[in-house]
XYZ file of C-alpha atoms in Angstrom:
352
model
C 154.616 24.391 181.499
C 157.939 25.132 179.827
C 158.021 28.371 177.873
C 158.008 27.952 174.107
C 161.490 28.185 172.611
C 162.254 31.330 170.608
C 163.144 30.283 167.079
C 164.737 32.155 164.198
C 164.745 29.336 161.637
C 161.105 29.093 160.560
C 160.440 27.703 157.098
C 157.675 28.833 154.768
C 156.216 25.319 154.899
C 156.031 25.324 158.704
C 154.243 28.667 158.672
C 151.831 27.470 155.975
C 150.983 24.424 158.113
C 150.061 26.732 161.001
C 147.717 28.725 158.753
C 146.097 25.471 157.598
C 145.227 24.221 161.106
C 141.524 24.052 161.991
C 140.547 27.445 163.438
C 139.853 26.161 166.951
C 143.100 24.180 167.071
C 145.091 27.215 165.927
C 143.521 29.491 168.553
C 144.053 26.901 171.292
C 147.714 26.567 170.371
C 148.215 30.334 170.138
C 146.507 30.949 173.478
C 148.604 28.209 175.110
C 151.800 29.842 173.840
C 150.539 33.263 174.920
C 149.954 32.112 178.511
C 153.520 30.837 178.773
C 154.901 34.331 178.221
C 152.219 36.834 179.262
C 149.327 37.447 181.612
C 146.403 36.483 179.315
C 144.235 39.279 180.718
C 146.646 42.177 180.287
C 146.922 44.328 177.160
C 149.579 46.979 176.613
C 148.017 50.320 175.665
C 149.730 52.892 173.430
C 148.692 56.239 172.018
C 149.918 57.414 168.619
C 150.286 61.055 167.618
C 151.122 62.402 164.176
C 153.810 65.020 164.822
C 154.124 65.929 161.130
C 151.315 65.131 158.682
C 151.140 64.867 154.903
C 153.321 65.553 151.838
C 155.455 62.434 152.291
C 157.619 61.793 149.190
C 157.149 58.005 149.389
C 154.518 56.329 147.161
C 153.138 53.704 149.606
C 149.870 52.810 147.881
C 147.899 52.477 151.129
C 148.918 55.789 152.690
C 146.846 59.006 152.706
C 149.968 60.940 153.749
C 151.754 60.252 150.463
C 152.280 63.366 148.367
C 151.622 61.206 145.274
C 147.853 60.937 145.924
C 145.017 63.412 146.375
C 143.263 62.309 149.562
C 142.251 65.744 150.839
C 144.743 65.541 153.697
C 146.184 68.925 154.643
C 149.954 69.218 154.878
C 151.084 70.184 158.381
C 154.384 71.337 159.823
C 156.215 69.591 162.642
C 154.179 70.042 165.834
C 155.497 72.310 168.555
C 157.153 70.402 171.388
C 154.741 71.858 173.966
C 151.737 70.452 172.050
C 153.338 67.020 171.818
C 154.078 66.964 175.555
C 150.501 68.043 176.346
C 149.139 65.204 174.191
C 151.477 62.740 175.907
C 150.362 63.899 179.332
C 146.699 63.465 178.346
C 147.433 59.989 176.970
C 149.051 58.948 180.247
C 146.070 60.234 182.220
C 143.809 58.004 180.073
C 145.881 54.900 180.843
C 148.492 54.731 178.059
C 151.887 53.346 179.027
C 153.601 54.143 175.721
C 153.465 57.270 173.574
C 154.286 56.899 169.896
C 155.129 59.816 167.615
C 154.971 59.529 163.826
C 156.210 61.896 161.121
C 155.468 61.667 157.397
C 159.087 61.721 156.272
C 161.255 59.601 154.007
C 163.849 60.106 156.744
C 164.383 62.844 159.353
C 166.281 65.931 158.182
C 169.272 67.382 159.998
C 167.339 70.536 160.942
C 164.438 68.564 162.457
C 166.517 66.151 164.554
C 167.100 68.533 167.535
C 163.321 69.039 167.908
C 162.649 65.314 167.632
C 165.312 64.522 170.246
C 163.846 67.105 172.638
C 160.387 65.552 172.170
C 161.774 62.171 173.201
C 163.422 63.589 176.332
C 160.358 65.531 177.448
C 157.839 62.722 176.839
C 160.191 60.274 178.563
C 160.310 62.590 181.607
C 156.552 62.023 182.078
C 157.226 58.354 182.855
C 155.969 57.039 179.520
C 157.720 54.626 177.202
C 158.594 56.417 173.978
C 158.308 55.224 170.387
C 158.875 57.012 167.087
C 158.357 56.303 163.405
C 160.236 58.773 161.229
C 161.063 56.767 158.120
C 164.524 55.459 157.290
C 167.354 56.021 159.775
C 171.076 56.249 159.251
C 173.343 54.706 161.891
C 174.207 58.063 163.448
C 170.537 59.108 163.624
C 169.648 55.881 165.400
C 172.437 56.497 167.917
C 171.198 60.049 168.554
C 167.662 58.811 169.221
C 168.917 56.060 171.530
C 171.066 58.555 173.443
C 167.995 60.789 173.883
C 166.233 57.847 175.563
C 163.962 56.560 172.795
C 162.700 53.114 173.817
C 161.170 51.826 170.562
C 161.505 52.598 166.878
C 158.710 51.595 164.508
C 159.567 50.660 160.946
C 157.192 48.172 159.341
C 158.114 45.760 156.560
C 154.471 46.078 155.410
C 154.314 42.837 153.408
C 156.445 40.025 151.984
C 159.545 40.811 149.942
C 157.832 39.155 146.955
C 154.787 41.465 147.056
C 156.610 44.587 148.235
C 157.150 46.165 144.791
C 153.360 46.111 144.241
C 152.986 48.425 147.244
C 156.035 50.724 147.269
C 158.606 51.703 144.644
C 160.378 54.652 146.313
C 162.360 52.569 148.795
C 163.486 48.962 148.761
C 162.834 46.078 151.115
C 166.546 46.109 151.940
C 166.280 49.796 152.895
C 163.759 48.778 155.532
C 165.902 45.917 156.806
C 168.904 48.257 157.009
C 166.943 50.700 159.178
C 165.919 47.862 161.512
C 169.564 46.831 161.754
C 170.623 50.397 162.592
C 167.963 50.588 165.310
C 169.155 47.317 166.856
C 172.811 48.332 166.761
C 171.921 51.557 168.578
C 170.346 49.522 171.404
C 166.699 50.439 170.867
C 163.766 48.037 170.789
C 162.069 47.315 167.490
C 158.407 47.741 166.589
C 157.876 46.057 163.218
C 154.942 44.380 161.539
C 152.791 44.704 158.448
C 149.500 45.573 156.816
C 146.992 42.900 155.847
C 144.325 43.135 153.178
C 146.345 45.000 150.512
C 145.540 42.422 147.826
C 148.316 40.066 148.915
C 147.773 36.296 148.994
C 148.298 33.885 151.886
C 151.843 33.147 150.753
C 152.654 36.840 151.146
C 151.266 36.852 154.664
C 153.260 33.712 155.429
C 156.360 35.310 153.910
C 156.041 38.439 156.038
C 155.701 36.491 159.295
C 158.643 34.241 158.424
C 160.752 37.327 157.649
C 159.864 38.886 161.010
C 160.324 35.688 163.012
C 163.697 34.964 161.400
C 165.234 38.348 162.205
C 168.263 37.935 164.548
C 166.021 39.270 167.354
C 162.232 39.151 167.225
C 160.643 42.616 167.230
C 159.550 43.397 170.779
C 156.341 44.772 169.291
C 154.629 43.365 166.175
C 151.808 45.600 164.891
C 149.325 43.710 162.726
C 147.351 46.280 160.745
C 144.176 45.776 158.735
C 144.207 48.018 155.674
C 142.154 51.181 156.177
C 140.917 52.009 152.691
C 141.240 55.747 152.053
C 139.610 57.458 149.096
C 142.212 58.801 146.707
C 144.795 56.079 147.356
C 145.339 53.261 144.814
C 143.937 50.811 147.385
C 140.611 52.491 148.065
C 138.680 49.679 146.321
C 140.741 46.615 147.234
C 138.713 43.568 148.327
C 138.134 43.173 152.067
C 140.145 40.562 153.947
C 138.081 37.817 155.586
C 137.898 38.523 159.352
C 138.749 34.914 160.269
C 141.859 35.139 158.085
C 142.931 38.223 160.031
C 142.484 36.382 163.343
C 144.571 33.520 161.931
C 147.375 35.998 161.172
C 147.336 37.187 164.796
C 147.457 33.587 166.042
C 150.330 32.556 163.768
C 152.282 35.689 164.728
C 151.824 34.773 168.394
C 153.076 31.208 167.867
C 156.094 32.250 165.784
C 157.084 35.206 168.006
C 155.944 34.002 171.430
C 157.624 36.657 173.598
C 156.698 39.675 171.432
C 153.792 41.999 172.058
C 151.439 41.428 169.110
C 149.571 44.658 168.506
C 146.039 44.818 167.163
C 146.678 48.041 165.306
C 145.112 50.016 162.418
C 141.688 48.925 161.221
C 140.112 48.311 164.630
C 137.515 50.971 163.812
C 136.037 48.480 161.332
C 136.190 45.469 163.681
C 133.268 44.602 165.920
C 133.818 43.711 169.566
C 133.529 39.986 168.885
C 136.322 40.091 166.298
C 138.548 42.072 168.645
C 137.857 39.566 171.432
C 138.893 36.721 169.099
C 142.120 38.595 168.348
C 142.855 38.860 172.078
C 142.143 35.137 172.414
C 144.539 34.506 169.502
C 147.338 36.295 171.341
C 147.041 40.005 170.578
C 148.119 41.858 173.709
C 148.726 45.426 172.617
C 146.509 48.122 171.100
C 146.605 51.728 170.041
C 143.775 53.735 171.451
C 142.483 57.247 171.090
C 140.415 58.981 168.440
C 143.015 58.837 165.647
C 145.728 56.500 164.491
C 147.951 59.009 162.643
C 145.319 60.142 160.092
C 142.643 57.439 160.191
C 139.937 56.728 162.736
C 140.425 54.489 165.771
C 137.867 53.370 168.380
C 137.449 55.992 171.089
C 139.336 55.378 174.312
C 136.147 55.111 176.385
C 134.796 52.337 174.146
C 138.081 50.432 174.530
C 137.926 50.685 178.313
C 134.349 49.435 178.257
C 135.361 46.455 176.119
C 138.251 45.733 178.488
C 135.778 45.835 181.383
C 133.433 43.364 179.655
C 136.290 40.977 178.847
C 138.014 41.284 182.226
C 141.132 42.756 180.601
C 143.475 45.159 182.386
C 145.804 47.685 180.752
C 149.396 46.537 181.199
C 151.112 48.928 183.575
C 154.590 50.374 183.939
C 155.834 51.485 187.345
C 155.382 55.136 186.469
C 151.950 54.648 184.954
C 148.545 55.467 186.373
C 147.632 53.716 189.581
C 144.988 50.998 189.799
C 142.671 53.498 191.484
C 143.036 55.938 188.576
C 142.441 53.120 186.100
C 139.260 52.024 187.913
C 138.103 55.635 188.069
C 138.609 56.028 184.298
C 136.634 52.847 183.600
C 133.831 53.972 185.947
C 133.626 57.325 184.190
C 133.480 55.589 180.801
C 130.677 53.294 181.968
C 128.719 56.245 183.370
C 129.188 58.175 180.129
C 127.892 55.262 178.027
C 124.869 54.902 180.318
C 123.877 58.567 180.112
C 125.178 59.912 176.810
C 121.753 59.556 175.097
C 120.554 62.345 177.400
C 122.970 64.915 175.980
C 123.736 66.582 172.684
C 127.454 67.095 172.056
C 127.788 70.265 169.973
C 131.470 69.548 169.330
C 130.661 66.501 167.217
C 129.777 66.845 163.549
C 126.304 65.702 162.579
C 126.054 62.552 160.501
């Protein structure tokens, strides 16, 4: 089967027609495209660490880290490099191949850049792929990060240009596109996607995917987030997105960006196993795992490994990553834990 051609000239009408396909036809098409470019039973696994939490000056209406809203989140300073490296080492031991570091900044300051660059170098030395999300980047900052060895830079568009002003007013859509351009010019890979379920309509979801697919180069990683509603943010009471609509978004993203990793990202805590399995069938082949995704909950790593085991999915491996034997050992330990955990009381966990 010939691999699907990479296109950068999608029209809104073409994308709408994909969304309107019968559900089974859409999933079949997405899975067919997926198999042309990827092993259908491999999923890339990343771990995300917040290296600086809270007090962000931006007013993103979904974000508990914004200093504009009272969400009870404590402001934290930039983490010490040793703590970041320890977290990265633990993530690798649990099967992650990429370690992502996020800071609640509008953009990195001059005084913080040396620490950030050292983090990249030290995490990279562990044999992990590195990714950062630090807000907007100037050209020279992007070059510094690339020279330090940063593999990926995450900077989401969040939603369509038409709906964007309903979500954020402290930076423009063009600001985001400029950062993506600076990242590309510096030679780094791009991680860029959006958040679904923020009150946008289908045309906004179509518009976002067309914008991403028509970039000069498709993002190598496309995180598709389901809004995590946090008390204290303007979006705490927004209406839930239909689960089948979310799966459709994954499928259309896979068809329009066939060679990109499509990441099932924030919101997995609220998805049952069957919905996650449908997302994998629709072409999702990357996840974040671990107990937290920046500041919101994420399914525990052991539960993810158990789901992988049930679905016959393997974590995608890099050369420097954990061996197959270590991976099997981790899965076996997870299975044993699930089978016996009712026998123990974990005093470290808060009572319900």
